[in-house]
CSV table of C-alpha atoms in Angstrom, one decimal:
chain,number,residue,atom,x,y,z
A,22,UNK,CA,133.8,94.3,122.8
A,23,UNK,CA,133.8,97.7,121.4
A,24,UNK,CA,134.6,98.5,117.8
A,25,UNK,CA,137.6,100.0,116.7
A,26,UNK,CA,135.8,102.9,114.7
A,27,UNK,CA,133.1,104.4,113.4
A,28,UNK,CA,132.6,107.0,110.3
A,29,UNK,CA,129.9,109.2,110.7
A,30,UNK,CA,129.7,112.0,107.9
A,31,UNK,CA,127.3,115.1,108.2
A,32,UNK,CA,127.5,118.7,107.3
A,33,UNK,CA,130.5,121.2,107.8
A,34,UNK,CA,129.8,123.4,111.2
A,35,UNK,CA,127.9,120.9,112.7
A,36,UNK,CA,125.1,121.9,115.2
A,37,UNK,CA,124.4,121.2,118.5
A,38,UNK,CA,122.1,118.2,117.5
A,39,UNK,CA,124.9,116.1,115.1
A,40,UNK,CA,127.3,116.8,117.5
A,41,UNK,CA,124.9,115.4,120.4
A,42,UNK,CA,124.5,111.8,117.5
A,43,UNK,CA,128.0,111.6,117.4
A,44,UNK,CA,128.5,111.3,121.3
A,45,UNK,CA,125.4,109.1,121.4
A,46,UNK,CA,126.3,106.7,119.1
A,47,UNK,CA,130.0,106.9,120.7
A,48,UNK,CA,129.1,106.6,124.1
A,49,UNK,CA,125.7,104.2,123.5
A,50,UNK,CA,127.5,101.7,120.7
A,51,UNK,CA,130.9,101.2,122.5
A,52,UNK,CA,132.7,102.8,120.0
A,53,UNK,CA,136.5,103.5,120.9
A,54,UNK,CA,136.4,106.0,118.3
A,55,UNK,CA,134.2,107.9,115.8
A,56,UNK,CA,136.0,109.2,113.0
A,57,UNK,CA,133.7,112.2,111.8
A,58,UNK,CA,134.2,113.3,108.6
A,59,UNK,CA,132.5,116.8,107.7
A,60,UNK,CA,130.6,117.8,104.3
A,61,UNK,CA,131.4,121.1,102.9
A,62,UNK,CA,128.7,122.4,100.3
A,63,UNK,CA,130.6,120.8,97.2
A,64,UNK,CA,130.0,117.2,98.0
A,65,UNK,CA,126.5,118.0,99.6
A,66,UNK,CA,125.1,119.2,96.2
A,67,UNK,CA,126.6,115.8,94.4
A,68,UNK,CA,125.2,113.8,97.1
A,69,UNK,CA,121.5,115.5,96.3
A,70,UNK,CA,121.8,114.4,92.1
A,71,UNK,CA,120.8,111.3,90.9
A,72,UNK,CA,124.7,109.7,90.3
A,73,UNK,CA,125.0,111.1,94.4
A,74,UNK,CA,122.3,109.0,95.5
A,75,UNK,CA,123.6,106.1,94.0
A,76,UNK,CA,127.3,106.9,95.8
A,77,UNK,CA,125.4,107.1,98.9
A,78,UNK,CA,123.5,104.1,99.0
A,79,UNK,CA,127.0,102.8,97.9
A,80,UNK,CA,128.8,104.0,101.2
A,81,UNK,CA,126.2,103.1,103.2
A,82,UNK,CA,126.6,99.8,102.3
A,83,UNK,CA,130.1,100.1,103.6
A,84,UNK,CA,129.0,101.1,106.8
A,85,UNK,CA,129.3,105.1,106.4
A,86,UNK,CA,126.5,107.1,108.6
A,87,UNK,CA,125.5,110.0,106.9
A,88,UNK,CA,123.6,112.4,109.5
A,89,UNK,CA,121.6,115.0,108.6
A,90,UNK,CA,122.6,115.1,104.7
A,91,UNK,CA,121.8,112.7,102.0
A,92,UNK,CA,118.2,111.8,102.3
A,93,UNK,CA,119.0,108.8,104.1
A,94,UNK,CA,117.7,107.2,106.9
A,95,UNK,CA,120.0,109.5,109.6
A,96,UNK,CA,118.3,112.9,107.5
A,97,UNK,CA,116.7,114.8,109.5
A,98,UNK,CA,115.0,116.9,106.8
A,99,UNK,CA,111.2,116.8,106.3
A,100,UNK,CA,110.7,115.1,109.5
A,101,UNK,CA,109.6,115.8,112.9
A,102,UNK,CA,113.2,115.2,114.4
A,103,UNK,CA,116.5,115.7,115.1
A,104,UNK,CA,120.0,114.1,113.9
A,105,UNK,CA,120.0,113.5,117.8
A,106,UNK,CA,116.8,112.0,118.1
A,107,UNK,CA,117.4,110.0,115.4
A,108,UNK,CA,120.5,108.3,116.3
A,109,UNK,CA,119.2,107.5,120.1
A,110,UNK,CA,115.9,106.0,118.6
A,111,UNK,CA,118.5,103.4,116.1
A,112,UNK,CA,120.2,103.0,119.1
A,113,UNK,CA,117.2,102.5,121.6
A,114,UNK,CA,118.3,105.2,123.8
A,115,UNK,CA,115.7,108.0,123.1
A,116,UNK,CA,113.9,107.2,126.6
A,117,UNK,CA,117.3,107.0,128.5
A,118,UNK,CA,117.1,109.6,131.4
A,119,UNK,CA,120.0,111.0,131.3
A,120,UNK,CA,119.6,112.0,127.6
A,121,UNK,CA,116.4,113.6,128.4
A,122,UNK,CA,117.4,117.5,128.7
A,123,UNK,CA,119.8,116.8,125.9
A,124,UNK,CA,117.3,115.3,123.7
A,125,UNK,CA,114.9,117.6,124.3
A,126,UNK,CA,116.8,120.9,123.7
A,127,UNK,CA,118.5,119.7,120.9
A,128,UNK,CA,114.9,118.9,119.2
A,129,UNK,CA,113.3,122.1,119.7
A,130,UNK,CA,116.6,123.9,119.1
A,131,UNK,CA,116.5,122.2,115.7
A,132,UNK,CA,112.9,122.4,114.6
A,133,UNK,CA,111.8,125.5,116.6
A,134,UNK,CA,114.5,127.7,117.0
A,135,UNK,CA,116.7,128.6,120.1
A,136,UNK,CA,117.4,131.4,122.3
A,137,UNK,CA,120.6,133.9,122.2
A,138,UNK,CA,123.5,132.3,123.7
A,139,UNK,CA,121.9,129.2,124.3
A,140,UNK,CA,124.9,126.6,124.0
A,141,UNK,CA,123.9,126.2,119.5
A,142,UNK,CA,124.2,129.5,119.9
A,143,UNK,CA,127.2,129.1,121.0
A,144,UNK,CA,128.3,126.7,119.1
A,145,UNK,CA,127.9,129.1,115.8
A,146,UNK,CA,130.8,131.6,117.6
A,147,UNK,CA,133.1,128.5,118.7
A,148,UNK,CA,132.8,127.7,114.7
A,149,UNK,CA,133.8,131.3,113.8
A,150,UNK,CA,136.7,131.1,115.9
A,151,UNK,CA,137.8,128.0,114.9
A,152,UNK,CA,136.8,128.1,111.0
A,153,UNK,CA,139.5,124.9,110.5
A,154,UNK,CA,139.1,123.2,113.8
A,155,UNK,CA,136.5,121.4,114.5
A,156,UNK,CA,137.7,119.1,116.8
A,157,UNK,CA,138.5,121.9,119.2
A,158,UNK,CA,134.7,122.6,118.9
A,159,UNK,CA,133.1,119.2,119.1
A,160,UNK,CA,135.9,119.1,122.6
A,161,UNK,CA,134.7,122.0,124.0
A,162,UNK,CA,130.6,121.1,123.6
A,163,UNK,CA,131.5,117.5,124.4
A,164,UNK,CA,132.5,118.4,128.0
A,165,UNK,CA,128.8,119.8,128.6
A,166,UNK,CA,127.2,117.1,127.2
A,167,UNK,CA,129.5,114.5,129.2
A,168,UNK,CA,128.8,116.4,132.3
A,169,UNK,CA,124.9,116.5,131.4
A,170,UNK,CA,125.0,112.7,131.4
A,171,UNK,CA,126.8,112.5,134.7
A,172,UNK,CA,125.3,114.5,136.9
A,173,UNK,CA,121.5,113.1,135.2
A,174,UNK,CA,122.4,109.9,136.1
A,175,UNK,CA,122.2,110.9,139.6
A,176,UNK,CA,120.1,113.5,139.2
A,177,UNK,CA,117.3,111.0,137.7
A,178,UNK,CA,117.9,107.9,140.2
A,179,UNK,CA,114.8,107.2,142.2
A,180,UNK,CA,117.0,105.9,144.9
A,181,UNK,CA,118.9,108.9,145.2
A,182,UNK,CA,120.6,109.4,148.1
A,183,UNK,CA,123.9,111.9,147.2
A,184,UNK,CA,124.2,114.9,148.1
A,185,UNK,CA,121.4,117.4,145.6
A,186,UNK,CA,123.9,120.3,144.4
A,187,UNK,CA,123.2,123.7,145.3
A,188,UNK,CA,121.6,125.0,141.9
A,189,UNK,CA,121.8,128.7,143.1
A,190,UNK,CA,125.5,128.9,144.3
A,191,UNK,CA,126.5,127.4,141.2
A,192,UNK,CA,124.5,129.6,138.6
A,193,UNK,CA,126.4,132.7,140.8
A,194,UNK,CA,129.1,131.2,140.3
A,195,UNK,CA,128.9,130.4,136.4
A,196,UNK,CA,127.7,134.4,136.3
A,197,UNK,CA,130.4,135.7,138.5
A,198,UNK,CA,133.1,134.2,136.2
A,199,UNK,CA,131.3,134.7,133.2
A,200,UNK,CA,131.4,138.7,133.8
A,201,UNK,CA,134.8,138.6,135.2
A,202,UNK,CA,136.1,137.2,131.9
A,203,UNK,CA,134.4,139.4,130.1
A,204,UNK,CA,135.9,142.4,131.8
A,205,UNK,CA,139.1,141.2,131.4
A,206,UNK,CA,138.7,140.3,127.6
A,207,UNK,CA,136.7,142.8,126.5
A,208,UNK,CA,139.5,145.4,128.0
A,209,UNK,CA,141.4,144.6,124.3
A,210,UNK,CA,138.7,146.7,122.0
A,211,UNK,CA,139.1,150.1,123.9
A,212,UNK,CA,136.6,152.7,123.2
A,213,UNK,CA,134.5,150.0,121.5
A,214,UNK,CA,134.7,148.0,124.7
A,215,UNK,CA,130.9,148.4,125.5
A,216,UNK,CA,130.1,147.8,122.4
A,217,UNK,CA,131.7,144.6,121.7
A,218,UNK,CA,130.6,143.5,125.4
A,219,UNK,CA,127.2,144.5,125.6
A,220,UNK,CA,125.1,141.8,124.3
A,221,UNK,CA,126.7,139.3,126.7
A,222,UNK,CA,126.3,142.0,130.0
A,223,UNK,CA,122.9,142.5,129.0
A,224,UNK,CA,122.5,138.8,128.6
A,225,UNK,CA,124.7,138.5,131.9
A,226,UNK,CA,122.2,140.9,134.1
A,227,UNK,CA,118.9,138.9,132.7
A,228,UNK,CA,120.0,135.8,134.0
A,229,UNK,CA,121.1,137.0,137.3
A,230,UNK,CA,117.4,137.6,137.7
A,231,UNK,CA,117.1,133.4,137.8
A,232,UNK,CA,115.6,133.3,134.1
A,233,UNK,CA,117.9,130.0,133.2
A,234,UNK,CA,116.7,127.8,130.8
A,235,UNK,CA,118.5,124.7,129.8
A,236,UNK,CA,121.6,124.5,128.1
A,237,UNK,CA,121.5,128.6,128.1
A,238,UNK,CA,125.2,129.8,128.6
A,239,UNK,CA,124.8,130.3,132.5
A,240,UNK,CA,123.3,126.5,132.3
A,241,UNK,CA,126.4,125.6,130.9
A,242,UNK,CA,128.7,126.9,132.6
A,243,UNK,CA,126.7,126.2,136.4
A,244,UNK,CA,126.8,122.4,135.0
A,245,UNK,CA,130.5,122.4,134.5
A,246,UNK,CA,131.4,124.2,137.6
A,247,UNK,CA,128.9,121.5,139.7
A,248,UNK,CA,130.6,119.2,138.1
A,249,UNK,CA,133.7,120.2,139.3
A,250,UNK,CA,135.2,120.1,135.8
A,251,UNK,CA,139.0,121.4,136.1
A,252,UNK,CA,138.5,122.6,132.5
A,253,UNK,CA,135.5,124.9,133.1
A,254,UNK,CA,138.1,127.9,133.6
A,255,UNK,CA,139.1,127.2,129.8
A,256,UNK,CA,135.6,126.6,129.0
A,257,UNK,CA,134.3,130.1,130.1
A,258,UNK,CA,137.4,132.1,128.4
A,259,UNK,CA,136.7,129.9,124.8
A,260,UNK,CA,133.1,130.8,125.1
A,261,UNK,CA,133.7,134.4,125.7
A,262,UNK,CA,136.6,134.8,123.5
A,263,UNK,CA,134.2,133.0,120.8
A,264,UNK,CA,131.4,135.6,121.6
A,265,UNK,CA,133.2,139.2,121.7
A,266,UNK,CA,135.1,138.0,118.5
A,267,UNK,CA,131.2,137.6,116.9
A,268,UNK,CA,130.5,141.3,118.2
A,269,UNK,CA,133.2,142.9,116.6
A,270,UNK,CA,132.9,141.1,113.5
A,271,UNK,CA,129.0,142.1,113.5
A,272,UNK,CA,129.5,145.6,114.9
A,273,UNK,CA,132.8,146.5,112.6
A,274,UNK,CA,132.9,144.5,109.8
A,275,UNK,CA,129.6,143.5,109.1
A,276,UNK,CA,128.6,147.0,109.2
A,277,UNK,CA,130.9,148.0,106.7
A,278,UNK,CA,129.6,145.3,104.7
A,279,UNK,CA,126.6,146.6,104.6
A,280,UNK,CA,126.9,150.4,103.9
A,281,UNK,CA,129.5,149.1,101.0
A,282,UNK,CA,127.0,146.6,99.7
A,283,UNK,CA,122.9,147.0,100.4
A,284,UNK,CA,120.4,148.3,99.0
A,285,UNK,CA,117.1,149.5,100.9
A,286,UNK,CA,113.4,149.0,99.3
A,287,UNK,CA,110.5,150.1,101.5
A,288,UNK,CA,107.4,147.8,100.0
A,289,UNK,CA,103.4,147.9,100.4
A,290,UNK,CA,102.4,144.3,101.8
A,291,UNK,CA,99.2,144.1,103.5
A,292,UNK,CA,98.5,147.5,104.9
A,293,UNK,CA,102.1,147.5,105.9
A,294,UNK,CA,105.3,149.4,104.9
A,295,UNK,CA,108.4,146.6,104.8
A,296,UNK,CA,112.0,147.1,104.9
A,297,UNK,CA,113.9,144.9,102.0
A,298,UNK,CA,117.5,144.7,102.1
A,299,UNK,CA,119.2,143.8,98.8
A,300,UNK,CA,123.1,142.9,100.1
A,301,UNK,CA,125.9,140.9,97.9
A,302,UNK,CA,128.4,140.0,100.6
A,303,UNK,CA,130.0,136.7,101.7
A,304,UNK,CA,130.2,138.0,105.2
A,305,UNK,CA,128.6,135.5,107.4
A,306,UNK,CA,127.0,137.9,109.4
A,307,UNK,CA,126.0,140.1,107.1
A,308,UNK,CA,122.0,138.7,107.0
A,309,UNK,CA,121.8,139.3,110.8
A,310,UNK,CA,123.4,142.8,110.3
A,311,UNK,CA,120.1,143.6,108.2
A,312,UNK,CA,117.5,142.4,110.5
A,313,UNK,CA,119.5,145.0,113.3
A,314,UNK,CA,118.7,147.2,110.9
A,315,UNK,CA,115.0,146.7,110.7
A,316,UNK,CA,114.8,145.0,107.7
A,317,UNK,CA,111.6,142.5,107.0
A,318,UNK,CA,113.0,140.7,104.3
A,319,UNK,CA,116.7,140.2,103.8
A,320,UNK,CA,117.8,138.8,100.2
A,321,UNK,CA,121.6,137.6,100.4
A,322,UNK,CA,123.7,137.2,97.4
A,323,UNK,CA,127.1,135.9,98.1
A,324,UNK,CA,129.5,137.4,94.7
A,325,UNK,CA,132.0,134.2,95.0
A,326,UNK,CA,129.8,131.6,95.0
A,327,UNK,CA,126.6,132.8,93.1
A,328,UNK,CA,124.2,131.3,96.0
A,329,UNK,CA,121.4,133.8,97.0
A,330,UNK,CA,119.4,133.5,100.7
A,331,UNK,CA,115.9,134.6,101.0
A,332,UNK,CA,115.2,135.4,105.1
A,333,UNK,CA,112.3,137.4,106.7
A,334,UNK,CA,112.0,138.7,110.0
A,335,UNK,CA,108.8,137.0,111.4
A,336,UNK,CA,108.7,139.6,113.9
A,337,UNK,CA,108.4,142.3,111.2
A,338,UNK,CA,106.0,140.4,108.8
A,339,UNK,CA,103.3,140.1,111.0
A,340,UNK,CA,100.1,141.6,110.7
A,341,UNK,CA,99.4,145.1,111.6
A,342,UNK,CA,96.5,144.9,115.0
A,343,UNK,CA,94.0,146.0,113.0
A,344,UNK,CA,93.8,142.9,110.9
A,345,UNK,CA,94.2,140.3,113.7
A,346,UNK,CA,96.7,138.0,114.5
A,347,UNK,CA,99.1,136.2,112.3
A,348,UNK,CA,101.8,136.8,109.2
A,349,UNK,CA,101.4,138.8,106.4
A,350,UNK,CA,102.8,136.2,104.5
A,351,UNK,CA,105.5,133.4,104.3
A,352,UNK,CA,108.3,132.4,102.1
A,353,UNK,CA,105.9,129.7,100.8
A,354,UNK,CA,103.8,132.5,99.0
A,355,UNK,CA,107.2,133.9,97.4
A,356,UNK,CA,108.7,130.4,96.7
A,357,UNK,CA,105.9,129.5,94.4
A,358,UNK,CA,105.9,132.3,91.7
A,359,UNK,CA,110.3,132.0,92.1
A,360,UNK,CA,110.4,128.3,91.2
A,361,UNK,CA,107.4,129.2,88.5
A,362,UNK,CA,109.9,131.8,87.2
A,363,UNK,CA,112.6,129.7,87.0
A,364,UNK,CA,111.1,126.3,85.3
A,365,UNK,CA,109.9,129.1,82.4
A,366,UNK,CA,113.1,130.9,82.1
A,367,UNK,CA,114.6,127.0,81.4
A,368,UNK,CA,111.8,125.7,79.2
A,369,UNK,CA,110.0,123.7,81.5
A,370,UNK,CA,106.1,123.4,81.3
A,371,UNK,CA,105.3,124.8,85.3
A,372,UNK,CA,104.4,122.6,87.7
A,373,UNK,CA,101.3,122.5,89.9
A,374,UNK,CA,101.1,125.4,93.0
A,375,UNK,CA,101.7,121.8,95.3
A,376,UNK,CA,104.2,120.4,93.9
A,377,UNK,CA,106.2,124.3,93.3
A,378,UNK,CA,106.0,124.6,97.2
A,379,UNK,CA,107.0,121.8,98.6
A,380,UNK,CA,110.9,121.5,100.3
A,381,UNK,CA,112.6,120.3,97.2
A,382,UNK,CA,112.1,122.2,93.3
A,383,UNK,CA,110.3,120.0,90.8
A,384,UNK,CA,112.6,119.7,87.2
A,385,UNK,CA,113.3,123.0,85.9
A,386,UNK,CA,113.7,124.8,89.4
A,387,UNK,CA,115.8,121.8,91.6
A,388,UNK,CA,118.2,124.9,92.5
A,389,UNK,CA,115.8,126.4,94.7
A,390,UNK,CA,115.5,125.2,98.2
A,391,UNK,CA,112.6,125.7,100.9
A,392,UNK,CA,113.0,125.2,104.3
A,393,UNK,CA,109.5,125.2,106.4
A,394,UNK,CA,110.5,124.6,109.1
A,395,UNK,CA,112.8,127.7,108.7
A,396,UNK,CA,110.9,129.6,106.5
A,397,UNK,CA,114.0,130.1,104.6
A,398,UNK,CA,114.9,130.0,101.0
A,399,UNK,CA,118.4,128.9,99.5
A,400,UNK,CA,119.5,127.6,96.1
């Protein structure tokens, strides 16, 4: 018999690959319900102290999943996986078939890095639309996941014997309405119209070439119209809606943002001149905004909060030809002398080169965080 619920908590704007554990475990446990309760950065930063661990372990004891946050055993931080692949292996399901495109994507989404408008991607514009809805998010990715599972069931039987769908037609199809929404949405912004739409056209035009990879938009959308899903009409217009909202945001307001708010340093690093954007903004775009504009290195202050981002463009931070392949440096060389700087400026002895560039600060610099897998620096 199923349970009656399930509380799974994990981190506010939940990616592609928590969202995917949720289903999992909802789908693969016989839960009737999960109820998912989502961490905003308050409770996160108790949960990292000393008194949070000991909470944890306390809620964990009451049957609370905490995925991807807490250093548990769902955390996927520091490891080779993802919140996905973490919940199917407690589960046993991480060699299911029909979770294998799912699995897979999510994983190399999560520790590698995706594609524009692949369906994270996505998932990062339905979150912007819907700041204080979730649900309407986790819905709206749920029905490609649950339509990935279906048609993989048949798609992976050895004894297969239904009809194969016609791959082609429905990728047209996806593209066809894809554009046509666009058109009709993108009609709202006027003058700005090619603007605002031109990312996804461009997009758009690429894949009508047949470069689909999985769980890309066109993916997505082909899966749900194969599936003969009468919500993939809905679908498409959220998705779009979700995407020419993003562009204006990044091509009005984050702009203004950043002629308000930057500052420009051109830098010597290894034979090569390098772009560093100094910006205090809480606009969530704003980082991205930089690296249009050529910066190497974006450093991100938000003026509300205090919390400062370090980024770098790996494309921009490679070495020039003439010294071979490879990166002029990586955030590991800067987080080193940061953390150094900050254990002295609290009167703490420094710690060792190892232990000051690992993923978590040693006493005197816990505020700063390094992400390797990332390459990204946050406190």
């Amino acid at each position: 018999m199923p349970n009656d619920t399930c509380t799974i908590a994990t981190h506010w704007r939940p990616h592609f690959d928590e969202l995917l554990a949720v289903t999992i475990k909802q789908i693969y446990d016989g839960e009737e319900e999960v109820d998912l309760i989502l961490v905003k950065d308050g409770l996160k930063q108790f949960l990292m102290t000393e008194s949070g661990m000991r909470a944890l372990e306390h809620i964990e004891k009451e049957g609370v999943i905490f995925l991807g946050i807490g250093r548990g055993e769902m955390d996927d931080h520091g490891q080779e996986e993802c919140a996905a692949t973490l919940m199917a292996k407690r589960l046993g399901t991480e060699k299911a078939p029909e979770l294998r495109r799912l699995l897979k994507f999510a994983l190399r989404r999560d520790t590698k890095g995706g594609q524009p408008l692949d369906l994270d991607d996505i998932i990062t514009a339905l979150h912007d639309l819907y700041p204080e809805n979730p649900n309407k998010v986790r819905g709206l990715v749920n029905l490609v996941i649950n339509a990935e599972i279906q048609e993989a069931i048949f798609r992976e039987c050895l004894t297969q014997t239904h009809p194969v769908p016609n791959l082609n037609e429905s990728r047209a199809n996806a593209v066809r309405m894809l554009r046509e929404e666009v058109e009709k949405q993108s009609a709202e912004y006027g003058e700005r119209k090619e603007k605002i739409s031109g990312r996804i056209l461009v997009y758009l035009q690429k894949k009508q070439g047949g470069q689909i990879q999985d769980f890309d938009l066109v993916d997505s959308a082909s899966l749900l119209w194969r599936r003969k899903s009468n919500q993939v009409a809905e679908w498409i217009h959220e998705v779009v809606r979700a995407e020419l909202t993003r562009q204006a945001e990044f091509h009005i307001h984050a702009k203004a943002e950043y002629e308000k708010n930057s500052r420009e340093e051109i830098v010597r690093v290894g034979g090569a001149d390098l772009k560093v954007v100094i910006v205090k903004s809480n606009h969530r775009l704003i980082a991205k905004y930089c690296f249009y504009r050529e910066a190497g290195v974006v450093i991100k202050r938000n003026p509300e909060t205090g919390h400062v981002q370090i980024a770098r463009s790996k494309q921009r931070t490679q070495k020039p030809k003439y010294r071979g392949r490879g990166d002029l440096f990586t955030l590991r060389d800067v987080i080193v002398p940061l953390r150094r700087a900050e254990q002295i400026a609290n009167g703490v002895k420094p710690s060792s080169d190892i232990a000051l560039s690992g993923q978590d600060g040693p006493q005197g610099a816990e505020c700063w965080y390094y992400d390797p897998r990332m390459d990204i620096i946050l406190n």
